[in-house]
C-alpha positions in Angstrom: -1.2 43.0 -59.6 2.5 44.3 -58.6 3.7 44.1 -54.9 2.8 47.0 -53.4 4.4 49.4 -50.6 2.2 50.3 -47.9 4.7 50.8 -45.5 4.1 53.3 -42.8 0.7 53.9 -44.0 -2.7 54.1 -42.3 -5.4 52.0 -44.0 -9.0 52.6 -43.1 -11.8 50.6 -44.3 -10.0 49.8 -47.6 -10.8 46.5 -49.4 -8.6 44.4 -51.4 -10.5 41.4 -51.5 -9.6 38.5 -53.9 -6.6 40.8 -55.1 -3.2 39.5 -55.6 -0.8 41.1 -53.1 2.1 38.4 -53.0 5.6 40.3 -52.2 3.7 43.4 -50.9 5.2 45.3 -47.7 3.4 46.7 -44.8 5.6 47.1 -42.2 4.4 49.4 -39.2 1.1 49.7 -41.4 -2.3 51.0 -39.6 -4.8 48.6 -41.3 -8.4 49.1 -39.4 -11.6 47.6 -40.1 -10.6 46.9 -43.9 -11.0 43.3 -45.7 -8.6 40.8 -47.5 -10.8 37.8 -48.0 -9.3 35.5 -50.5 -6.5 37.9 -50.9 -3.4 36.4 -52.0 -0.7 37.6 -49.4 2.6 35.3 -50.0 5.7 36.7 -48.9 4.5 40.2 -47.7 5.7 42.1 -45.1 3.5 42.4 -42.3 6.7 43.8 -39.6 5.2 45.9 -36.7 1.8 46.3 -38.4 -1.4 46.8 -37.0 -4.5 44.7 -38.3 -7.6 45.8 -36.2 -10.7 44.4 -37.0 -9.3 43.3 -40.3 -11.5 40.4 -42.0 -8.7 38.5 -43.8 -11.5 35.2 -44.1 -9.4 32.5 -46.6 -6.3 34.8 -47.4 -2.9 33.1 -48.2 0.2 34.2 -46.5 2.2 31.2 -47.4 5.5 31.6 -48.7 6.6 29.8 -51.8 9.8 29.4 -54.1 9.1 33.1 -55.4 8.0 34.6 -52.5 10.0 32.9 -49.8 9.4 34.8 -46.4 6.3 36.2 -44.8 6.7 38.1 -41.6 4.7 39.3 -39.0 7.1 40.0 -36.4 6.7 42.4 -33.6 3.1 42.5 -35.4 -0.4 43.3 -33.7 -3.3 41.3 -34.8 -6.2 42.7 -32.9 -10.1 41.3 -33.0 -9.1 40.3 -36.7 -10.9 37.1 -38.6 -8.7 34.9 -39.9 -11.0 32.0 -40.4 -9.7 29.4 -43.0 -6.5 31.6 -43.5 -2.9 30.0 -44.5 -0.2 31.0 -42.5 1.9 27.5 -43.6 5.4 28.4 -42.5 4.5 32.4 -41.8 7.6 33.6 -39.5 5.4 35.4 -36.6 9.3 36.2 -35.0 12.1 37.5 -35.6 13.8 35.6 -32.6 13.5 38.6 -30.3 10.2 39.9 -30.3 7.1 38.1 -31.7 3.3 38.9 -32.6 0.3 39.6 -30.6 -3.0 38.5 -31.6 -5.3 40.0 -29.5 -8.9 38.6 -30.1 -10.3 37.4 -33.7 -10.8 34.2 -35.3 -8.5 31.1 -36.1 -10.8 29.0 -36.9 -9.9 26.6 -39.2 -6.8 28.5 -40.5 -3.7 26.8 -41.3 -0.6 27.5 -39.3 1.8 24.1 -40.3 5.4 24.9 -39.5 4.5 28.8 -38.5 7.0 30.1 -36.6 4.8 31.7 -33.3 7.9 31.6 -30.6 7.1 33.9 -27.8 4.0 35.0 -29.6 1.3 36.5 -27.3 -2.2 34.7 -28.1 -5.1 36.2 -26.4 -9.0 35.7 -26.3 -8.7 33.8 -29.4 -11.1 31.6 -31.0 -9.7 28.2 -32.8 -11.2 24.6 -33.8 -12.5 23.3 -37.1 -9.3 22.0 -37.5 -7.1 25.2 -37.0 -3.5 23.8 -37.6 -0.3 24.5 -35.5 1.1 21.4 -37.2 5.1 21.2 -36.6 4.5 24.9 -35.3 6.9 26.6 -33.0 4.9 27.9 -30.2 7.6 27.7 -27.7 7.5 30.3 -25.1 4.2 31.5 -26.5 1.5 32.6 -24.0 -2.1 30.7 -24.7 -4.7 32.7 -22.8 -8.3 32.8 -23.0 -7.9 30.8 -26.1 -11.8 29.2 -27.1 -11.8 26.1 -28.8 -14.8 25.2 -30.8 -13.2 21.7 -31.4 -10.4 19.8 -33.2 -7.4 21.7 -32.9 -4.1 20.5 -34.1 -1.0 20.7 -32.4 0.8 17.7 -33.9 4.7 17.6 -33.7 4.5 21.5 -32.8 6.9 22.4 -30.5 4.9 24.1 -26.9 8.2 24.2 -25.0 7.7 26.7 -22.3 4.0 27.5 -23.8 1.8 28.7 -21.1 -1.8 28.2 -21.9 -3.2 28.2 -18.2 -7.1 28.0 -17.8 -7.4 27.9 -21.7 -9.8 25.7 -23.9 -7.9 23.5 -26.3 -10.5 20.9 -25.9 -10.3 18.2 -28.5 -6.9 19.1 -30.0 -4.3 16.6 -31.4 -1.1 16.1 -29.9 0.2 13.2 -31.1 3.3 13.0 -33.8 3.4 13.9 -37.1 5.2 11.9 -39.2 7.8 10.9 -36.3 7.9 14.3 -34.9 6.5 14.2 -31.2 5.0 17.3 -29.7 7.2 19.3 -27.0 5.7 19.5 -23.7 8.8 20.4 -21.6 7.9 22.6 -19.1 5.0 23.5 -20.7 2.5 25.4 -17.9 -1.1 23.9 -18.4 -2.7 24.4 -15.0 -6.8 24.8 -15.2 -6.4 24.2 -18.9 -9.1 22.5 -21.1 -7.8 19.6 -22.6 -11.1 17.3 -23.0 -11.5 15.3 -25.6 -7.9 15.6 -26.5 -5.5 13.0 -28.1 -2.7 12.3 -26.5 -2.0 8.9 -28.4 1.8 7.9 -27.6 3.1 11.2 -26.1 5.9 11.3 -24.0 5.5 14.0 -21.2 7.0 13.0 -18.2 7.0 15.6 -15.3 4.4 17.7 -17.0 2.3 19.8 -14.8 -1.4 19.3 -15.3 -2.6 20.5 -12.1 -6.8 20.7 -12.3 -6.3 20.1 -16.1 -9.9 19.0 -17.7 -9.0 15.6 -19.6 -12.3 14.0 -19.8 -13.0 12.0 -23.0 -9.4 12.4 -23.8 -7.4 9.7 -25.1 -4.3 8.9 -23.5 -3.6 5.5 -25.2 0.2 4.3 -24.7 1.2 8.1 -23.3 3.6 8.6 -20.8 3.2 10.8 -17.7 5.5 9.4 -15.3 6.1 11.9 -12.7 3.5 14.4 -13.9 1.5 16.5 -11.6 -1.8 15.7 -12.2 -3.6 16.6 -8.9 -7.1 17.3 -9.2 -7.5 16.8 -12.7 -10.3 15.8 -14.3 -9.8 12.2 -15.9 -13.3 11.1 -16.0 -14.5 8.5 -19.0 -10.9 9.0 -20.6 -9.1 6.4 -22.1 -5.8 5.4 -21.0 -5.2 1.8 -22.3 -2.4 -0.1 -24.1 -2.3 -0.3 -27.7 -1.8 -2.7 -30.4 1.7 -2.0 -30.0 4.1 -4.8 -28.5 6.1 -4.7 -25.3 3.6 -1.5 -23.8 1.9 -1.1 -21.5 -1.0 1.7 -20.8 -0.9 4.9 -20.0 2.3 5.6 -17.5 1.3 7.3 -14.5 4.3 6.3 -12.4 5.4 8.1 -9.7 2.8 10.9 -10.7 0.6 12.9 -8.6 -3.3 12.5 -8.7 -4.8 13.8 -5.4 -7.7 14.8 -5.8 -8.1 13.2 -9.5 -11.7 12.5 -11.2 -10.9 9.2 -13.1 -14.6 8.1 -12.8 -15.5 5.8 -15.7 -12.0 6.0 -17.1 -10.2 3.1 -19.4 -7.0 2.4 -17.7 -6.5 -1.1 -18.7 -3.1 -2.2 -17.9 -2.2 1.2 -16.5 0.9 1.7 -14.6 0.5 3.6 -11.0 3.8 1.8 -9.9 4.6 4.4 -6.7 2.1 7.0 -7.7 -0.2 9.2 -5.2 -3.7 8.4 -5.5 -4.9 10.1 -2.4 -8.5 10.8 -2.7 -8.7 10.4 -6.1 -12.1 8.8 -7.3 -12.1 5.9 -10.0 -15.5 5.1 -9.3 -16.7 2.6 -12.6 -13.3 2.9 -14.2 -11.9 -0.1 -15.9 -8.8 -1.4 -14.0 -7.8 -4.7 -15.9 -4.1 -5.3 -15.7 -3.3 -1.8 -13.6 -0.3 -2.1 -11.7 -0.3 -0.1 -8.1 2.7 -1.5 -6.9 3.5 1.4 -4.2 0.9 3.3 -5.1 -0.3 5.9 -2.3 -4.4 5.0 -2.0 -5.4 7.1 1.2 -9.0 7.7 0.7 -9.0 6.8 -3.0 -12.0 5.3 -4.2 -11.2 2.4 -6.9 -13.5 0.6 -9.2 -15.3 -2.5 -7.7 -14.6 -5.6 -8.7 -17.4 -8.4 -8.7 -17.0 -12.4 -8.8 -19.3 -14.7 -8.7 -19.2 -18.2 -8.2 -21.5 -21.2 -9.1 -23.1 -23.7 -7.3 -20.4 -26.1 -7.9 -17.1 -26.0 -6.0 -15.1 -22.6 -7.3 -12.0 -20.9 -6.9 -12.4 -17.3 -6.9 -9.3 -15.2 -7.1 -10.0 -11.0 -6.9 -7.8 -8.6 -8.3 -5.2 -5.7 -6.8 -8.6 -3.8 -6.3 -11.9 -3.8 -4.3 -13.0 -7.0 -5.0 -16.8 -8.2 -3.9 -16.7 -12.4 -4.4 -19.7 -14.1 -4.0 -19.2 -18.0 -3.9 -22.7 -19.2 -3.7 -23.4 -22.9 -3.0 -20.4 -25.2 -2.8 -17.3 -25.7 -1.2 -15.5 -22.5 -2.5 -12.2 -21.0 -2.2 -12.3 -17.5 -2.1 -9.0 -15.2 -2.2 -9.5 -11.3 -2.4 -5.5 -10.7 -2.8 -5.4 -6.9 -2.5 -7.6 -3.7 -1.1 -10.4 -3.8 0.8 -12.1 -6.8 -0.4 -15.9 -8.4 0.7 -15.7 -12.2 0.4 -19.0 -14.2 0.8 -18.9 -18.0 1.2 -22.3 -18.5 1.0 -23.8 -22.2 1.7 -21.0 -25.0 2.0 -17.5 -25.3 3.6 -15.5 -22.5 2.5 -12.1 -20.9 2.5 -12.1 -17.3 2.7 -8.6 -15.9 2.7 -8.8 -12.0 2.3 -5.1 -10.9 1.6 -3.8 -7.8 2.0 -6.3 -4.5 2.7 -9.0 -4.4 5.4 -11.4 -7.0 4.5 -14.8 -8.3 5.3 -15.3 -12.2 5.5 -18.4 -13.6 5.9 -18.4 -17.6 6.0 -22.1 -18.2 5.8 -23.7 -21.6 6.2 -21.2 -24.5 6.2 -18.1 -25.5 8.0 -15.7 -22.4 6.7 -11.9 -21.4 7.4 -11.5 -17.9 7.6 -8.4 -15.8 7.0 -7.8 -12.5 7.4 -4.0 -11.6 6.2 -2.8 -8.2 6.5 -5.3 -5.4 7.3 -7.8 -4.7 9.7 -10.7 -7.6 9.1 -14.2 -8.5 9.9 -14.6 -12.1 10.4 -17.8 -13.3 10.6 -18.1 -17.3 10.9 -21.8 -17.6 10.3 -23.7 -21.1 10.9 -21.8 -24.2 11.1 -18.2 -25.3 13.3 -15.9 -22.4 11.5 -12.3 -21.9 11.8 -11.8 -17.8 12.1 -7.8 -16.4 12.0 -7.4 -13.0 12.1 -4.1 -12.7 10.8 -2.5 -9.2 11.2 -4.1 -6.4 11.9 -7.0 -4.9 14.2 -9.4 -7.0 13.5 -12.9 -8.3 14.6 -13.6 -12.2 14.7 -17.5 -13.2 15.3 -17.9 -17.0 14.9 -21.5 -16.7 15.0 -23.4 -19.8 15.4 -21.6 -23.3 16.1 -18.7 -24.5 17.9 -16.1 -22.5 16.2 -12.1 -22.0 16.4 -11.5 -18.3 16.7 -7.4 -17.3 16.3 -6.1 -13.8 17.2 -3.0 -13.5 15.0 -1.1 -16.6 14.5 -1.0 -16.9 18.3 0.7 -13.5 18.2 -0.8 -9.8 18.2 2.5 -8.2 18.1 0.4 -5.3 20.4 -2.3 -4.9 18.2 -5.6 -4.1 19.6 -7.7 -7.2 18.6 -11.3 -7.5 19.4 -12.6 -11.0 19.9 -16.0 -11.7 20.0 -17.4 -15.5 20.9 -20.6 -16.5 19.4 -23.3 -16.2 21.9 -25.3 -19.4 20.3 -28.4 -18.2 22.2 -31.1 -20.2 20.5 -33.0 -22.4 22.7 -31.1 -25.8 24.1 -27.4 -24.1 22.6 -24.5 -26.5 23.3 -22.2 -24.6 21.1 -19.0 -23.8 22.5 -16.2 -21.4 21.0 -12.7 -22.1 21.3 -10.8 -18.9 21.0 -6.7 -19.1 20.8 -4.1 -16.3 20.6 -5.8 -14.6 23.6 -2.9 -11.4 24.3 -4.1 -9.8 27.6 -4.2 -5.8 27.5 -4.7 -6.4 23.6 -7.6 -8.3 23.0 -11.0 -7.7 24.6 -14.1 -9.0 24.1 -17.9 -7.8 22.6 -20.9 -9.1 23.6 -23.9 -8.6 20.6 -27.6 -8.6 21.1 -28.7 -12.2 20.0 -30.1 -12.1 16.4 -32.3 -15.1 16.8 -36.7 -14.9 17.4 -35.4 -15.7 21.2 -34.6 -11.8 21.6 -32.3 -12.8 24.3 -29.4 -10.8 25.3 -26.1 -11.7 27.4 -25.2 -9.3 30.0 -22.0 -9.0 31.0 -23.6 -9.5 35.0 -24.5 -13.0 33.4 -20.8 -14.2 32.4 -18.4 -15.7 35.1 -15.3 -17.5 33.9 -13.5 -20.5 35.5 -10.5 -22.3 35.1 -10.1 -25.9 33.6 -6.8 -27.1 33.2 -4.4 -24.4 31.6 -7.3 -22.5 30.0 -9.7 -20.2 30.8 -13.5 -21.2 30.3 -16.3 -18.3 29.4 -19.4 -19.3 31.0 -23.0 -17.8 31.0 -25.9 -18.1 33.1 -28.8 -18.8 30.2 -31.8 -17.4 31.4 -33.6 -20.3 29.9 -32.2 -23.0 32.5 -32.6 -22.5 36.0 -31.0 -19.9 37.9 -27.5 -20.2 38.6 -27.0 -22.8 36.2 -24.1 -21.8 33.7 -23.3 -23.1 30.1 -19.8 -22.9 28.9 -19.8 -20.9 25.4 -16.2 -19.9 25.1 -12.7 -21.8 25.7 -9.7 -19.2 25.8 -6.6 -21.4 25.2 -3.8 -20.7 27.7 -5.1 -17.6 29.5 -5.4 -17.4 33.1 -9.0 -16.7 34.7 -7.9 -13.1 35.9 -6.6 -11.8 32.2 -10.0 -12.7 30.7 -12.0 -11.5 33.7 -10.4 -8.3 33.1 -11.0 -8.3 29.4 -14.5 -8.7 29.7 -17.0 -5.5 28.9 -18.4 -4.2 31.9 
């Protein structure tokens, strides 16, 4: 069929199914309720036309050498069906005004290389390989989009695109034949990008606030400086790919405040100077993650569990919250960064908390506990132990045995450290703790109920302090001995009687 001129006509419920209308013109045509199923429409001009409720399933609009330009500039496509239609290299914009696509279906449509700059696409269904590959969507508004899965935006120009709240789930945003997808100034707040592919995509500074990236693949992607506040990253993949000299996803300087990273794989990802406040990474894989300078206020990090053997183990933690259990043997446990839980178990163990607010429990045996930085809890357990709180506001409990309890390298730097001497309440107890580094008005003593079967509890009125040389000795009137028979329970090195008395509980 020769090219037809339908300019400025009104076509109601007309069918051109399967016909050859290549080169035809529909300028300012109102086409309502008609059908263009599998129609050949190469090189057609629909400028300023209205297609209302038209079924154009499988229609071919792709220009070729004989029909070099297909245009929908200023056209309005409303509630029309373009399932599997071919729009490759079609012009939807004249550089000044663009198309409006309201409602309808673009499922499986091919818009590769199409110019949709400045277009308004609202309430449209895409998916099942709808292809925007290399398309120009700069400045386009994608509102109320509903994805049925797997649309492709590979190599597309998304500069300034507005897709807030739209469903782009399962989309592919990777480069196409070396052409990267451009997200400059894109606005995607609240968009659904679940299951999308961002492998190798570079989007520094992008705003993805409240975006759903669950199950997304961000392998080797660059999100440095991005705003991912309240984003959902659960079960996503953010790892280091196979290429050399790369890290995983780059979140350096990014904001992930209240982000959901539950179950995500962040292997080798960089969070350098990122804000992870109140983010939840429960169950995530943080192997090789760099948290240098990261803000971790109220952040839930994945817990790393390291278990030793019955022998003498050297167990070193990570920058994450670690639980390290030495079991039996003379072990060395080092927590490094984050809030760690170190369990010495049986044997003469050395426990080093490192940075963070750590809990160290020596267990049975002659143990050496060093809290390090942070506010630490040190429990000597059974045996003759040495407890050194290090920096921070620490609680030190020697437990059973004649222990040495050290404040903070002898200098507490105005930090309020609670030092707990061992009560040793079992019958016939003779253990005496040595407390070093005590500073008046900075340190305090606390008393706890006896955990042993005797059930005795030290009461403040049962204590007295005496001077022995340059030291103060805390004594206890043990109810198992004759009245007024005091036994030594702690030696406070270099302290005055008055200072220790004033620091006892009342």
